[in-house]
Amino acid sequence: MLRTQPDIPVSTDPLGEALHLLRLTGTLYCRSELTAPWGVDLPAFEGCMMFHVVTAGSCWLEVEGDEPRLLQQGSLALVPHGTGHCIRSSQSVEAKPLFDIPVETISDRYEIMRYGGDGELTHLTCGVVRFDHVAAQQLITLLPKVVQIDTWEKDVDSWLQSTLNFIALEAKELRPGGETVMTHLADILIIQAIRSWIDSSPEANQGWLAALRDKQIGKALVAIHREPEKDWSVSSLAKEVGMSRSGFSARFTDMVGESAKRYLTQWRMQLACEQLQESIDSIALISEKLGYQSEAAFSRAFKRVFGVPPGSVRHNPTATPLAVTVKGKTVKIERDWNKWA
């Protein structure tokens, strides 16, 4: 009797599936050897996340609107929203603009900074990364100004150091596939930090994150995320998760902050914005892939959500998922994710 290849089980962890979509692009690393007194003023990197790992010594992290934080050996700090900030040996030291400090360029993705006086040595590994997937952007929007992890589980410290050493080795040797390896390792570092924040922060127990953890609403969200092109209705989603139509509708709106229909439209339009900028597919094909019966219906929905027609985003070199330039004027594409926090 011939054996058939078994189906790979579908994930039953909606929150884990969202974390799986935290895939990085545009990663840049800097290993710093800093001797007190020293201070570095980092500019804002819009649409990016920055992280700092202290592998020796200590430093202060200062982000506007947040209390100064002392980072010690083993600390990992994320600045999720790309906000400008300072890191320094002590709070009284003047910080020098980042791009005024010379660095040794190892590769396009990796550099080494040696800076400061003749005092205590601090080793930092810093990175600037970008998350392009819609789910990742949505999750990051919910994070605070700073995510700081100081207490790791047993043996994670050694794993963290080994991971950073592995990144440095890949950057230095520039072997085939090295950038891919570096990027995946950074994925793991950041996902570990975000997972720790989710497990310990009260803010993670409300809104969209809480909805993902709900047995039935989480299942509905995953259905929308996996198959946005499907002709979902409140009734079909309710049936998918084993609830009555009215009970599902009320619970979804209460937990997510929007109706299921509006959430589906918002999700489709965020994916559309991404595809318009990154693919060569026609607007008609994109609209079809996202479940619209006509290009006209898709265009109306896009303009209703973003305030501009889809053609304004297409092939626009100044366009990002947050803003486009139309006839010389920058138009903000506002996301509604904040209200779900």
Tab-separated table of C-alpha atoms in Angstrom:
chain	number	residue	atom	x	y	z
A	1	MET	CA	0.000	0.000	0.000
A	2	LEU	CA	1.410	3.358	-1.022
A	3	ARG	CA	1.804	5.954	1.665
A	4	THR	CA	0.678	9.487	0.873
A	5	GLN	CA	2.612	12.491	2.047
A	6	PRO	CA	0.995	13.773	5.255
A	7	ASP	CA	-0.357	17.287	5.367
A	8	ILE	CA	1.690	19.722	7.417
A	9	PRO	CA	-0.512	20.810	10.339
A	10	VAL	CA	-1.726	24.380	10.219
A	11	SER	CA	-0.589	26.558	13.116
A	12	THR	CA	-3.098	26.815	15.932
A	13	ASP	CA	-1.294	29.745	17.581
A	14	PRO	CA	-2.567	33.061	16.128
A	15	LEU	CA	-0.148	35.174	18.180
A	16	GLY	CA	2.742	32.923	17.214
A	17	GLU	CA	1.717	33.265	13.588
A	18	ALA	CA	1.872	37.064	13.895
A	19	LEU	CA	5.354	36.784	15.420
A	20	HIS	CA	6.345	34.513	12.534
A	21	LEU	CA	5.654	37.419	10.181
A	22	LEU	CA	8.282	39.576	11.942
A	23	ARG	CA	10.748	39.126	9.102
A	24	LEU	CA	13.382	41.820	8.732
A	25	THR	CA	14.690	43.698	5.748
A	26	GLY	CA	17.402	46.345	5.472
A	27	THR	CA	19.418	45.200	8.449
A	28	LEU	CA	22.519	47.223	9.430
A	29	TYR	CA	24.742	46.341	12.377
A	30	CYS	CA	27.354	48.315	14.262
A	31	ARG	CA	29.664	46.833	16.882
A	32	SER	CA	30.888	49.606	19.174
A	33	GLU	CA	33.903	49.741	21.454
A	34	LEU	CA	33.236	52.799	23.625
A	35	THR	CA	35.471	54.187	26.382
A	36	ALA	CA	34.159	56.693	28.927
A	37	PRO	CA	33.370	59.474	28.635
A	38	TRP	CA	31.320	59.010	25.470
A	39	GLY	CA	27.899	59.873	24.080
A	40	VAL	CA	26.202	59.158	20.766
A	41	ASP	CA	23.135	61.014	19.466
A	42	LEU	CA	21.238	58.777	17.038
A	43	PRO	CA	18.842	60.413	14.558
A	44	ALA	CA	15.339	59.152	13.892
A	45	PHE	CA	15.007	56.363	11.326
A	46	GLU	CA	11.388	56.554	10.204
A	47	GLY	CA	9.747	53.199	9.629
A	48	CYS	CA	12.611	51.307	11.294
A	49	MET	CA	13.323	49.635	14.605
A	50	MET	CA	16.634	50.114	16.396
A	51	PHE	CA	18.114	47.816	19.002
A	52	HIS	CA	21.094	47.882	21.367
A	53	VAL	CA	22.686	44.931	23.149
A	54	VAL	CA	25.250	45.613	25.900
A	55	THR	CA	27.841	42.831	25.841
A	56	ALA	CA	30.256	44.485	28.307
A	57	GLY	CA	30.073	47.484	30.644
A	58	SER	CA	26.995	49.710	30.877
A	59	CYS	CA	25.400	52.841	29.410
A	60	TRP	CA	22.364	55.091	29.601
A	61	LEU	CA	19.605	55.077	26.976
A	62	GLU	CA	17.521	58.255	26.677
A	63	VAL	CA	14.435	58.427	24.453
A	64	GLU	CA	12.243	61.530	24.472
A	65	GLY	CA	9.063	60.923	26.429
A	66	ASP	CA	10.566	57.994	28.346
A	67	GLU	CA	12.578	57.826	31.573
A	68	PRO	CA	16.377	57.431	31.148
A	69	ARG	CA	17.280	53.753	31.333
A	70	LEU	CA	20.451	52.139	32.594
A	71	LEU	CA	21.533	49.286	30.343
A	72	GLN	CA	23.990	46.824	31.851
A	73	GLN	CA	25.828	43.808	30.520
A	74	GLY	CA	23.290	41.433	28.984
A	75	SER	CA	20.610	44.107	28.484
A	76	LEU	CA	18.739	44.264	25.186
A	77	ALA	CA	16.786	47.441	24.395
A	78	LEU	CA	14.486	47.927	21.412
A	79	VAL	CA	13.471	51.382	20.158
A	80	PRO	CA	10.574	50.060	18.057
A	81	HIS	CA	9.406	53.232	16.316
A	82	GLY	CA	12.733	54.493	15.018
A	83	THR	CA	12.699	57.449	17.424
A	84	GLY	CA	15.854	59.541	17.729
A	85	HIS	CA	17.659	58.904	21.009
A	86	CYS	CA	20.949	59.124	22.901
A	87	ILE	CA	23.202	56.503	24.418
A	88	ARG	CA	26.027	57.632	26.702
A	89	SER	CA	28.401	56.557	29.430
A	90	SER	CA	26.751	58.896	31.955
A	91	GLN	CA	23.834	61.300	31.852
A	92	SER	CA	26.131	64.332	32.144
A	93	VAL	CA	28.167	63.576	28.997
A	94	GLU	CA	27.427	65.522	25.821
A	95	ALA	CA	26.322	63.279	22.951
A	96	LYS	CA	27.954	63.609	19.532
A	97	PRO	CA	25.828	63.154	16.380
A	98	LEU	CA	26.142	59.602	15.069
A	99	PHE	CA	27.270	60.541	11.564
A	100	ASP	CA	30.051	62.770	12.937
A	101	ILE	CA	31.773	59.737	14.473
A	102	PRO	CA	34.122	57.808	12.150
A	103	VAL	CA	33.551	54.066	11.728
A	104	GLU	CA	35.381	51.151	10.151
A	105	THR	CA	33.223	49.722	7.365
A	106	ILE	CA	33.457	45.932	7.243
A	107	SER	CA	30.670	45.419	4.700
A	108	ASP	CA	27.509	47.120	3.468
A	109	ARG	CA	25.732	45.619	6.477
A	110	TYR	CA	28.343	45.782	9.209
A	111	GLU	CA	30.624	48.412	10.741
A	112	ILE	CA	32.753	48.941	13.827
A	113	MET	CA	32.835	52.131	15.903
A	114	ARG	CA	35.665	52.943	18.309
A	115	TYR	CA	35.036	56.152	20.231
A	116	GLY	CA	35.467	57.915	23.565
A	117	GLY	CA	38.054	58.791	26.178
A	118	ASP	CA	40.356	56.565	28.184
A	119	GLY	CA	37.934	55.367	30.843
A	120	GLU	CA	35.750	52.304	31.369
A	121	LEU	CA	35.064	50.177	28.276
A	122	THR	CA	31.547	49.404	27.040
A	123	HIS	CA	30.823	47.005	24.189
A	124	LEU	CA	27.566	47.530	22.292
A	125	THR	CA	26.046	45.764	19.322
A	126	CYS	CA	23.460	47.982	17.644
A	127	GLY	CA	21.172	47.423	14.691
A	128	VAL	CA	18.705	49.235	12.461
A	129	VAL	CA	16.070	46.987	10.911
A	130	ARG	CA	12.815	47.288	9.020
A	131	PHE	CA	9.712	45.096	9.070
A	132	ASP	CA	7.710	45.235	5.859
A	133	HIS	CA	4.869	42.791	6.451
A	134	VAL	CA	1.552	44.360	7.434
A	135	ALA	CA	1.132	42.130	10.497
A	136	ALA	CA	4.599	43.042	11.708
A	137	GLN	CA	3.938	46.756	11.282
A	138	GLN	CA	0.681	46.393	13.160
A	139	LEU	CA	2.308	44.578	16.065
A	140	ILE	CA	5.170	47.074	16.295
A	141	THR	CA	2.711	49.972	16.422
A	142	LEU	CA	1.432	48.531	19.706
A	143	LEU	CA	4.840	48.422	21.367
A	144	PRO	CA	5.945	51.122	23.850
A	145	LYS	CA	8.687	53.682	23.154
A	146	VAL	CA	11.302	51.290	24.544
A	147	VAL	CA	11.289	47.564	25.213
A	148	GLN	CA	14.047	46.675	27.679
A	149	ILE	CA	14.954	43.121	28.590
A	150	ASP	CA	17.412	42.696	31.465
A	151	THR	CA	16.590	39.307	32.942
A	152	TRP	CA	16.883	36.453	30.503
A	153	GLU	CA	16.008	32.843	31.164
A	154	LYS	CA	18.741	30.414	32.218
A	155	ASP	CA	21.474	30.019	29.581
A	156	VAL	CA	19.976	32.720	27.320
A	157	ASP	CA	22.858	35.079	28.143
A	158	SER	CA	25.357	32.659	26.644
A	159	TRP	CA	23.025	32.057	23.701
A	160	LEU	CA	22.697	35.823	23.177
A	161	GLN	CA	26.476	36.283	23.179
A	162	SER	CA	26.919	33.351	20.800
A	163	THR	CA	24.298	34.780	18.459
A	164	LEU	CA	26.036	38.169	18.350
A	165	ASN	CA	29.390	36.475	17.733
A	166	PHE	CA	27.820	34.509	14.902
A	167	ILE	CA	26.475	37.722	13.346
A	168	ALA	CA	29.913	39.345	13.567
A	169	LEU	CA	31.570	36.301	11.993
A	170	GLU	CA	29.121	36.216	9.098
A	171	ALA	CA	29.587	39.951	8.489
A	172	LYS	CA	33.382	39.708	8.564
A	173	GLU	CA	33.781	36.704	6.282
A	174	LEU	CA	31.018	37.649	3.807
A	175	ARG	CA	30.304	34.061	2.822
A	176	PRO	CA	27.488	33.205	0.377
A	177	GLY	CA	24.180	33.572	2.179
A	178	GLY	CA	25.772	35.550	4.997
A	179	GLU	CA	23.254	38.403	4.872
A	180	THR	CA	20.391	35.890	5.055
A	181	VAL	CA	21.940	34.241	8.117
A	182	MET	CA	22.511	37.622	9.797
A	183	THR	CA	18.947	38.691	9.118
A	184	HIS	CA	17.436	35.501	10.539
A	185	LEU	CA	19.579	35.778	13.663
A	186	ALA	CA	18.379	39.343	14.179
A	187	ASP	CA	14.810	38.068	13.713
A	188	ILE	CA	15.341	35.720	16.635
A	189	LEU	CA	16.888	38.366	18.890
A	190	ILE	CA	14.019	40.786	18.370
A	191	ILE	CA	11.244	38.185	18.514
A	192	GLN	CA	12.674	36.953	21.827
A	193	ALA	CA	12.524	40.493	23.222
A	194	ILE	CA	8.986	41.142	21.943
A	195	ARG	CA	7.812	37.774	23.266
A	196	SER	CA	9.244	38.637	26.675
A	197	TRP	CA	7.386	41.976	26.603
A	198	ILE	CA	4.122	40.260	25.621
A	199	ASP	CA	4.485	37.773	28.477
A	200	SER	CA	5.169	40.430	31.126
A	201	SER	CA	3.360	43.623	30.080
A	202	PRO	CA	-0.256	44.404	31.069
A	203	GLU	CA	-0.597	46.416	27.819
A	204	ALA	CA	-0.267	43.182	25.851
A	205	ASN	CA	-3.478	41.849	27.395
A	206	GLN	CA	-5.819	44.204	25.562
A	207	GLY	CA	-6.858	45.173	22.045
A	208	TRP	CA	-5.519	43.365	18.982
A	209	LEU	CA	-2.980	41.306	20.931
A	210	ALA	CA	-5.651	40.073	23.332
A	211	ALA	CA	-7.920	39.302	20.373
A	212	LEU	CA	-5.205	37.134	18.827
A	213	ARG	CA	-5.043	35.139	22.059
A	214	ASP	CA	-8.804	34.617	22.175
A	215	LYS	CA	-9.710	31.099	21.057
A	216	GLN	CA	-12.463	32.158	18.654
A	217	ILE	CA	-11.656	35.758	17.659
A	218	GLY	CA	-7.996	34.799	17.206
A	219	LYS	CA	-9.089	32.055	14.820
A	220	ALA	CA	-11.171	34.573	12.840
A	221	LEU	CA	-8.236	36.987	12.594
A	222	VAL	CA	-5.967	34.226	11.309
A	223	ALA	CA	-8.594	33.272	8.708
A	224	ILE	CA	-8.626	36.860	7.428
A	225	HIS	CA	-4.826	37.098	7.472
A	226	ARG	CA	-4.334	33.826	5.607
A	227	GLU	CA	-7.071	34.253	3.021
A	228	PRO	CA	-7.852	37.953	2.571
A	229	GLU	CA	-9.126	37.220	-0.952
A	230	LYS	CA	-11.930	34.984	0.326
A	231	ASP	CA	-15.462	36.362	0.246
A	232	TRP	CA	-15.680	36.631	4.007
A	233	SER	CA	-18.856	37.847	5.655
A	234	VAL	CA	-19.790	38.141	9.300
A	235	SER	CA	-21.861	34.981	8.889
A	236	SER	CA	-19.086	32.942	7.266
A	237	LEU	CA	-16.514	34.070	9.832
A	238	ALA	CA	-18.911	33.242	12.662
A	239	LYS	CA	-19.425	29.780	11.173
A	240	GLU	CA	-15.652	29.360	10.788
A	241	VAL	CA	-15.136	29.828	14.541
A	242	GLY	CA	-18.304	28.118	15.735
A	243	MET	CA	-20.243	31.131	17.004
A	244	SER	CA	-23.608	32.693	16.293
A	245	ARG	CA	-23.563	35.639	13.901
A	246	SER	CA	-24.701	38.172	16.491
A	247	GLY	CA	-22.438	36.833	19.239
A	248	PHE	CA	-19.407	36.825	16.959
A	249	SER	CA	-20.077	40.322	15.620
A	250	ALA	CA	-20.409	41.833	19.090
A	251	ARG	CA	-17.369	40.024	20.492
A	252	PHE	CA	-15.142	40.852	17.520
A	253	THR	CA	-16.008	44.545	17.676
A	254	ASP	CA	-15.582	44.657	21.446
A	255	MET	CA	-12.137	43.023	21.374
A	256	VAL	CA	-10.649	44.468	18.192
A	257	GLY	CA	-12.279	47.895	18.270
A	258	GLU	CA	-13.677	47.620	14.730
A	259	SER	CA	-16.254	45.465	13.001
A	260	ALA	CA	-15.045	42.332	11.217
A	261	LYS	CA	-16.023	43.839	7.857
A	262	ARG	CA	-14.000	46.998	8.465
A	263	TYR	CA	-11.031	44.994	9.731
A	264	LEU	CA	-11.088	42.875	6.570
A	265	THR	CA	-11.167	45.990	4.375
A	266	GLN	CA	-8.322	47.635	6.312
A	267	TRP	CA	-6.234	44.464	6.108
A	268	ARG	CA	-6.783	44.140	2.359
A	269	MET	CA	-5.876	47.777	1.775
A	270	GLN	CA	-2.651	47.532	3.775
A	271	LEU	CA	-1.670	44.494	1.692
A	272	ALA	CA	-2.654	46.375	-1.457
A	273	CYS	CA	-0.464	49.329	-0.518
A	274	GLU	CA	2.451	46.977	0.022
A	275	GLN	CA	1.911	45.168	-3.291
A	276	LEU	CA	1.469	48.385	-5.265
A	277	GLN	CA	4.884	49.564	-4.127
A	278	GLU	CA	6.786	46.289	-4.269
A	279	SER	CA	5.362	44.356	-7.229
A	280	ILE	CA	4.835	44.967	-10.932
A	281	ASP	CA	1.351	43.448	-10.863
A	282	SER	CA	-1.348	45.565	-12.437
A	283	ILE	CA	-3.939	47.244	-10.238
A	284	ALA	CA	-6.534	44.941	-11.775
A	285	LEU	CA	-4.539	41.834	-10.790
A	286	ILE	CA	-3.921	43.121	-7.258
A	287	SER	CA	-7.608	43.864	-6.804
A	288	GLU	CA	-8.458	40.334	-8.009
A	289	LYS	CA	-5.903	38.740	-5.672
A	290	LEU	CA	-7.470	40.595	-2.755
A	291	GLY	CA	-10.987	39.404	-3.513
A	292	TYR	CA	-12.491	42.356	-5.391
A	293	GLN	CA	-14.789	41.638	-8.313
A	294	SER	CA	-13.674	44.719	-10.236
A	295	GLU	CA	-10.825	47.199	-10.327
A	296	ALA	CA	-13.338	50.011	-9.826
A	297	ALA	CA	-14.635	48.506	-6.577
A	298	PHE	CA	-11.062	48.046	-5.341
A	299	SER	CA	-10.094	51.619	-6.248
A	300	ARG	CA	-13.123	53.007	-4.394
A	301	ALA	CA	-12.227	51.010	-1.279
A	302	PHE	CA	-8.573	52.085	-1.454
A	303	LYS	CA	-9.459	55.771	-1.759
A	304	ARG	CA	-12.019	55.460	1.042
A	305	VAL	CA	-9.341	54.069	3.391
A	306	PHE	CA	-6.298	56.144	2.378
A	307	GLY	CA	-7.805	59.225	0.770
A	308	VAL	CA	-5.785	58.775	-2.453
A	309	PRO	CA	-6.291	56.513	-5.503
A	310	PRO	CA	-4.112	53.383	-5.792
A	311	GLY	CA	-2.308	54.834	-8.818
A	312	SER	CA	-0.793	57.500	-6.536
A	313	VAL	CA	1.125	54.815	-4.649
A	314	ARG	CA	2.233	52.841	-7.699
A	315	HIS	CA	5.880	53.387	-8.744
A	316	ASN	CA	6.196	56.397	-6.439
A	317	PRO	CA	9.823	56.600	-5.228
A	318	THR	CA	8.813	58.681	-2.213
A	319	ALA	CA	6.037	56.321	-1.190
A	320	THR	CA	6.108	54.325	2.022
A	321	PRO	CA	3.299	52.397	3.713
A	322	LEU	CA	2.783	55.578	5.751
A	323	ALA	CA	3.004	58.377	3.191
A	324	VAL	CA	2.945	59.079	-0.527
A	325	THR	CA	3.669	62.182	-2.581
A	326	VAL	CA	0.859	63.214	-4.873
A	327	LYS	CA	1.447	66.185	-7.206
A	328	GLY	CA	4.238	67.463	-4.986
A	329	LYS	CA	2.218	67.159	-1.796
A	330	THR	CA	2.933	64.516	0.868
A	331	VAL	CA	-0.216	62.669	1.889
A	332	LYS	CA	-0.092	60.691	5.109
A	333	ILE	CA	-1.606	57.232	4.944
A	334	GLU	CA	-2.791	56.898	8.489
A	335	ARG	CA	-3.166	53.442	9.990
A	336	ASP	CA	-5.999	52.675	12.375
A	337	TRP	CA	-3.984	50.132	14.374
A	338	ASN	CA	-3.348	52.549	17.274
A	339	LYS	CA	-6.964	52.524	18.351
A	340	TRP	CA	-6.742	48.763	18.822
A	341	ALA	CA	-4.030	49.020	21.457
